[in-house]
Tab-separated table of C-alpha atoms in Angstrom:
chain	number	residue	atom	x	y	z
A	25	GLY	CA	-10.230	90.993	61.998
A	26	GLU	CA	-13.373	93.042	62.299
A	27	ASN	CA	-16.413	91.736	60.487
A	28	VAL	CA	-20.135	92.220	59.966
A	29	GLU	CA	-22.469	89.253	59.674
A	30	GLN	CA	-25.703	89.733	57.744
A	31	HIS	CA	-28.765	87.490	57.602
A	32	PRO	CA	-30.589	86.199	55.717
A	33	SER	CA	-28.646	85.963	52.478
A	34	THR	CA	-31.889	85.771	50.480
A	35	LEU	CA	-35.377	86.845	51.436
A	36	SER	CA	-38.607	86.510	49.481
A	37	VAL	CA	-41.748	88.283	50.627
A	38	GLN	CA	-45.162	88.924	49.173
A	39	GLU	CA	-45.910	92.460	48.072
A	40	GLY	CA	-47.307	94.410	51.011
A	41	ASP	CA	-45.609	92.253	53.637
A	42	SER	CA	-42.711	93.394	55.816
A	43	ALA	CA	-39.064	92.455	55.420
A	44	VAL	CA	-36.413	92.392	58.134
A	45	ILE	CA	-32.669	92.090	57.604
A	46	LYS	CA	-30.316	91.691	60.538
A	47	CYS	CA	-26.630	92.493	61.028
A	48	THR	CA	-24.174	91.862	63.821
A	49	TYR	CA	-20.864	93.672	64.087
A	50	SER	CA	-17.737	92.838	66.027
A	51	ASP	CA	-15.975	96.195	66.489
A	52	SER	CA	-17.463	97.786	69.583
A	53	ALA	CA	-15.970	101.129	68.522
A	54	SER	CA	-18.214	101.284	65.443
A	55	ASN	CA	-20.415	104.348	65.696
A	56	TYR	CA	-22.174	104.713	62.347
A	57	PHE	CA	-24.331	102.134	60.596
A	58	PRO	CA	-25.499	102.790	57.031
A	59	TRP	CA	-27.702	100.597	54.883
A	60	TYR	CA	-27.228	100.490	51.128
A	61	LYS	CA	-29.540	99.282	48.384
A	62	GLN	CA	-27.910	98.025	45.210
A	63	GLU	CA	-29.882	97.264	42.085
A	64	LEU	CA	-28.398	95.030	39.418
A	65	GLY	CA	-25.500	96.729	37.652
A	66	LYS	CA	-25.819	99.931	39.672
A	67	ARG	CA	-23.915	101.576	42.481
A	68	PRO	CA	-24.806	101.039	46.146
A	69	GLN	CA	-27.076	103.841	47.332
A	70	LEU	CA	-27.643	104.870	50.912
A	71	ILE	CA	-31.226	104.341	52.017
A	72	ILE	CA	-30.987	104.984	55.746
A	73	ASP	CA	-28.327	105.275	58.413
A	74	ILE	CA	-28.141	105.431	62.193
A	75	ARG	CA	-25.598	106.779	64.640
A	76	SER	CA	-24.501	104.949	67.732
A	77	ASN	CA	-26.232	107.414	70.065
A	78	VAL	CA	-29.647	106.640	68.555
A	79	GLY	CA	-31.698	103.489	69.056
A	80	GLU	CA	-34.127	103.786	66.174
A	81	LYS	CA	-34.657	105.852	63.056
A	82	LYS	CA	-37.519	105.828	60.580
A	83	ASP	CA	-37.973	107.220	57.091
A	84	GLN	CA	-41.384	106.491	55.582
A	85	ARG	CA	-41.512	102.709	54.992
A	86	ILE	CA	-37.941	102.090	56.138
A	87	ALA	CA	-36.669	101.895	59.698
A	88	VAL	CA	-33.443	100.884	61.350
A	89	THR	CA	-32.926	99.773	64.940
A	90	LEU	CA	-29.662	99.530	66.824
A	91	ASN	CA	-28.826	97.537	69.948
A	92	LYS	CA	-25.316	98.618	70.945
A	93	THR	CA	-25.096	96.225	73.849
A	94	ALA	CA	-25.740	93.233	71.646
A	95	LYS	CA	-23.956	94.816	68.661
A	96	HIS	CA	-26.976	94.172	66.460
A	97	PHE	CA	-28.738	96.432	64.002
A	98	SER	CA	-31.660	95.693	61.728
A	99	LEU	CA	-33.397	97.084	58.667
A	100	HIS	CA	-37.181	96.975	58.554
A	101	ILE	CA	-39.121	97.596	55.350
A	102	THR	CA	-42.894	97.752	55.647
A	103	GLU	CA	-45.515	97.524	52.890
A	104	THR	CA	-42.942	96.125	50.481
A	105	GLN	CA	-43.261	96.915	46.789
A	106	PRO	CA	-41.733	95.207	43.724
A	107	GLU	CA	-39.292	98.104	43.342
A	108	ASP	CA	-37.830	97.211	46.734
A	109	SER	CA	-36.332	94.119	45.091
A	110	ALA	CA	-32.542	94.534	45.218
A	111	VAL	CA	-29.472	93.512	47.204
A	112	TYR	CA	-29.175	95.254	50.563
A	113	PHE	CA	-25.880	95.737	52.394
A	114	CYS	CA	-25.393	96.813	55.958
A	115	ALA	CA	-22.147	98.372	57.101
A	116	ALA	CA	-20.488	99.308	60.357
A	117	SER	CA	-18.174	102.269	60.421
A	118	ARG	CA	-15.557	103.709	62.754
A	119	ALA	CA	-14.020	107.020	61.724
A	120	TYR	CA	-14.008	106.748	57.933
A	121	LYS	CA	-13.490	102.994	57.673
A	122	TYR	CA	-16.508	100.923	56.599
A	123	ILE	CA	-16.981	97.185	56.923
A	124	PHE	CA	-19.778	95.732	54.831
A	125	GLY	CA	-22.047	92.832	55.548
A	126	THR	CA	-22.334	90.012	53.043
A	127	GLY	CA	-25.577	91.262	51.530
A	128	THR	CA	-29.221	90.164	51.381
A	129	ARG	CA	-31.017	89.600	48.117
A	130	LEU	CA	-34.599	90.725	48.649
A	131	LYS	CA	-37.301	89.605	46.227
A	132	VAL	CA	-40.736	91.119	46.501
A	133	LEU	CA	-43.273	88.918	44.780
A	134	ALA	CA	-46.210	90.684	43.133
B	26	ASP	CA	-24.477	117.169	38.878
B	27	ALA	CA	-22.451	113.968	39.029
B	28	MET	CA	-20.502	113.825	42.285
B	29	VAL	CA	-18.286	110.769	41.849
B	30	ILE	CA	-17.354	109.994	38.280
B	31	GLN	CA	-15.655	106.870	37.029
B	32	ASN	CA	-14.104	106.289	33.637
B	33	PRO	CA	-14.440	104.207	31.680
B	34	ARG	CA	-17.722	102.588	32.640
B	35	TYR	CA	-16.723	99.405	30.827
B	36	GLN	CA	-13.180	98.225	30.274
B	37	VAL	CA	-12.074	95.162	28.356
B	38	THR	CA	-8.458	94.098	28.608
B	39	GLN	CA	-6.391	91.084	27.775
B	40	PHE	CA	-4.820	88.759	30.280
B	41	GLY	CA	-1.640	90.415	31.541
B	42	LYS	CA	-2.212	93.769	29.819
B	43	PRO	CA	-2.013	96.695	32.275
B	44	VAL	CA	-5.119	98.759	32.785
B	45	THR	CA	-5.884	102.009	34.624
B	46	LEU	CA	-9.252	102.977	36.016
B	47	SER	CA	-10.053	106.575	36.838
B	48	CYS	CA	-12.159	108.235	39.518
B	49	SER	CA	-12.875	111.910	40.071
B	50	GLN	CA	-15.028	113.741	42.602
B	51	THR	CA	-16.620	117.162	42.854
B	52	LEU	CA	-17.368	116.861	46.574
B	53	ASN	CA	-13.945	117.926	47.849
B	54	HIS	CA	-13.961	114.945	50.201
B	55	ASN	CA	-10.840	113.990	52.089
B	56	VAL	CA	-11.155	110.249	51.662
B	57	MET	CA	-11.274	108.252	48.450
B	58	TYR	CA	-11.726	104.486	48.335
B	59	TRP	CA	-11.376	101.729	45.788
B	60	TYR	CA	-13.549	98.629	46.152
B	61	GLN	CA	-13.726	95.440	44.123
B	62	GLN	CA	-17.157	93.834	43.845
B	63	LYS	CA	-17.950	90.469	42.287
B	64	SER	CA	-21.426	89.095	41.508
B	65	SER	CA	-23.470	90.950	44.146
B	66	GLN	CA	-20.992	90.059	46.861
B	67	ALA	CA	-20.078	92.704	49.398
B	68	PRO	CA	-17.735	95.407	48.129
B	69	LYS	CA	-14.190	94.475	49.102
B	70	LEU	CA	-11.968	97.382	50.095
B	71	LEU	CA	-8.673	97.465	48.194
B	72	PHE	CA	-7.235	100.827	49.318
B	73	HIS	CA	-8.180	104.179	50.676
B	74	TYR	CA	-6.539	107.590	50.796
B	75	TYR	CA	-7.040	110.126	53.528
B	76	ASP	CA	-5.780	113.168	51.678
B	77	LYS	CA	-2.401	111.931	50.483
B	78	ASP	CA	-2.024	109.252	53.121
B	79	PHE	CA	-2.270	105.881	51.418
B	80	ASN	CA	-3.737	102.868	53.209
B	81	ASN	CA	-3.453	99.416	51.719
B	82	GLU	CA	-5.626	96.552	52.932
B	83	ALA	CA	-3.523	93.606	54.072
B	84	ASP	CA	-5.049	91.202	51.561
B	85	THR	CA	-4.923	93.476	48.512
B	86	PRO	CA	-2.744	91.758	45.905
B	87	ASP	CA	0.486	93.486	44.856
B	88	ASN	CA	-0.904	93.474	41.332
B	89	PHE	CA	-3.114	96.402	42.357
B	90	GLN	CA	-1.687	99.881	42.817
B	91	SER	CA	-3.271	103.275	43.354
B	92	ARG	CA	-2.390	106.922	42.862
B	93	ARG	CA	-4.012	110.097	44.086
B	94	PRO	CA	-2.300	113.032	42.396
B	95	ASN	CA	-4.687	115.615	43.859
B	96	THR	CA	-7.863	115.915	45.934
B	97	SER	CA	-10.165	115.332	42.991
B	98	PHE	CA	-8.632	112.353	41.238
B	99	CYS	CA	-7.701	108.810	42.145
B	100	PHE	CA	-6.509	106.012	39.880
B	101	LEU	CA	-6.477	102.244	40.180
B	102	ASP	CA	-3.727	100.481	38.248
B	103	ILE	CA	-3.878	96.751	37.642
B	104	ARG	CA	-0.423	95.791	36.477
B	105	SER	CA	-1.078	92.320	35.106
B	106	PRO	CA	-4.801	91.522	35.101
B	107	GLY	CA	-5.779	87.920	35.557
B	108	LEU	CA	-9.114	86.266	34.872
B	109	GLY	CA	-9.886	86.481	38.575
B	110	ASP	CA	-9.654	90.264	38.460
B	111	ALA	CA	-12.770	90.567	36.333
B	112	ALA	CA	-15.190	92.478	38.527
B	113	MET	CA	-16.949	95.764	39.125
B	114	TYR	CA	-14.578	98.356	40.565
B	115	LEU	CA	-16.271	100.967	42.680
B	116	CYS	CA	-14.768	104.272	43.722
B	117	ALA	CA	-16.234	106.010	46.749
B	118	THR	CA	-15.593	109.152	48.749
B	119	SER	CA	-16.386	110.401	52.216
B	120	PRO	CA	-15.652	113.612	54.124
B	121	GLY	CA	-13.425	111.694	56.535
B	122	SER	CA	-15.049	112.231	59.886
B	123	SER	CA	-17.443	110.150	61.948
B	124	TYR	CA	-21.052	109.575	60.967
B	125	ASN	CA	-20.426	110.283	57.314
B	126	GLU	CA	-22.026	108.668	54.321
B	127	GLN	CA	-19.904	107.167	51.588
B	128	PHE	CA	-20.749	108.324	48.097
B	129	PHE	CA	-20.206	105.727	45.392
B	130	GLY	CA	-19.382	106.243	41.757
B	131	PRO	CA	-21.228	104.257	39.081
B	132	GLY	CA	-18.418	101.717	38.837
B	133	THR	CA	-16.219	100.350	36.087
B	134	ARG	CA	-17.005	96.868	34.851
B	135	LEU	CA	-13.707	95.161	34.008
B	136	THR	CA	-13.629	92.189	31.656
B	137	VAL	CA	-10.412	90.203	31.225
B	138	LEU	CA	-10.093	88.100	28.073
């Protein structure tokens, strides 16, 4: 079946450093790629998304890049802060069906 | 201005005792989803409705059922909860077209004794 691989599963960075999380999807028909941040005990919340007709999107300290040929997309967080610590999920979507990656636990060390 | 509401937020049930979880939305979205999430793992899709059209994931156990009586409400019924069904259950909605964000409810934490 269709799947989304996400790496790394855990990531520790020093405050102020950058963090990169990578995902690879299998369904070439996927056309929408959201990233969710989930804090402990809370709901997943959308932090940034990208459509298949766009290669890169940036929102303040967060950016996402998409390589459709390679079926890769990545989340980049710059100038990390302790409040960025959470679990991050990527997803690949076709129509209204979403397939989630396995998640990355990000720890930002003060 | 809650958009996706889930009740109860915490549910404790006994092994084998049926339980129903509720989800409502004020977004008038076409699609409603039920996910099961364990210990910061990825949300696992159980079902989704596009309007009244019900879609069951192939690996969703028969123990799980769902109802969507109208656009705003969707229910998850667990007929005979087992210890392995203890999890966070997340309801989500989306408009139902391409490039659309899913909106998640706060979740119901289910404990099975």
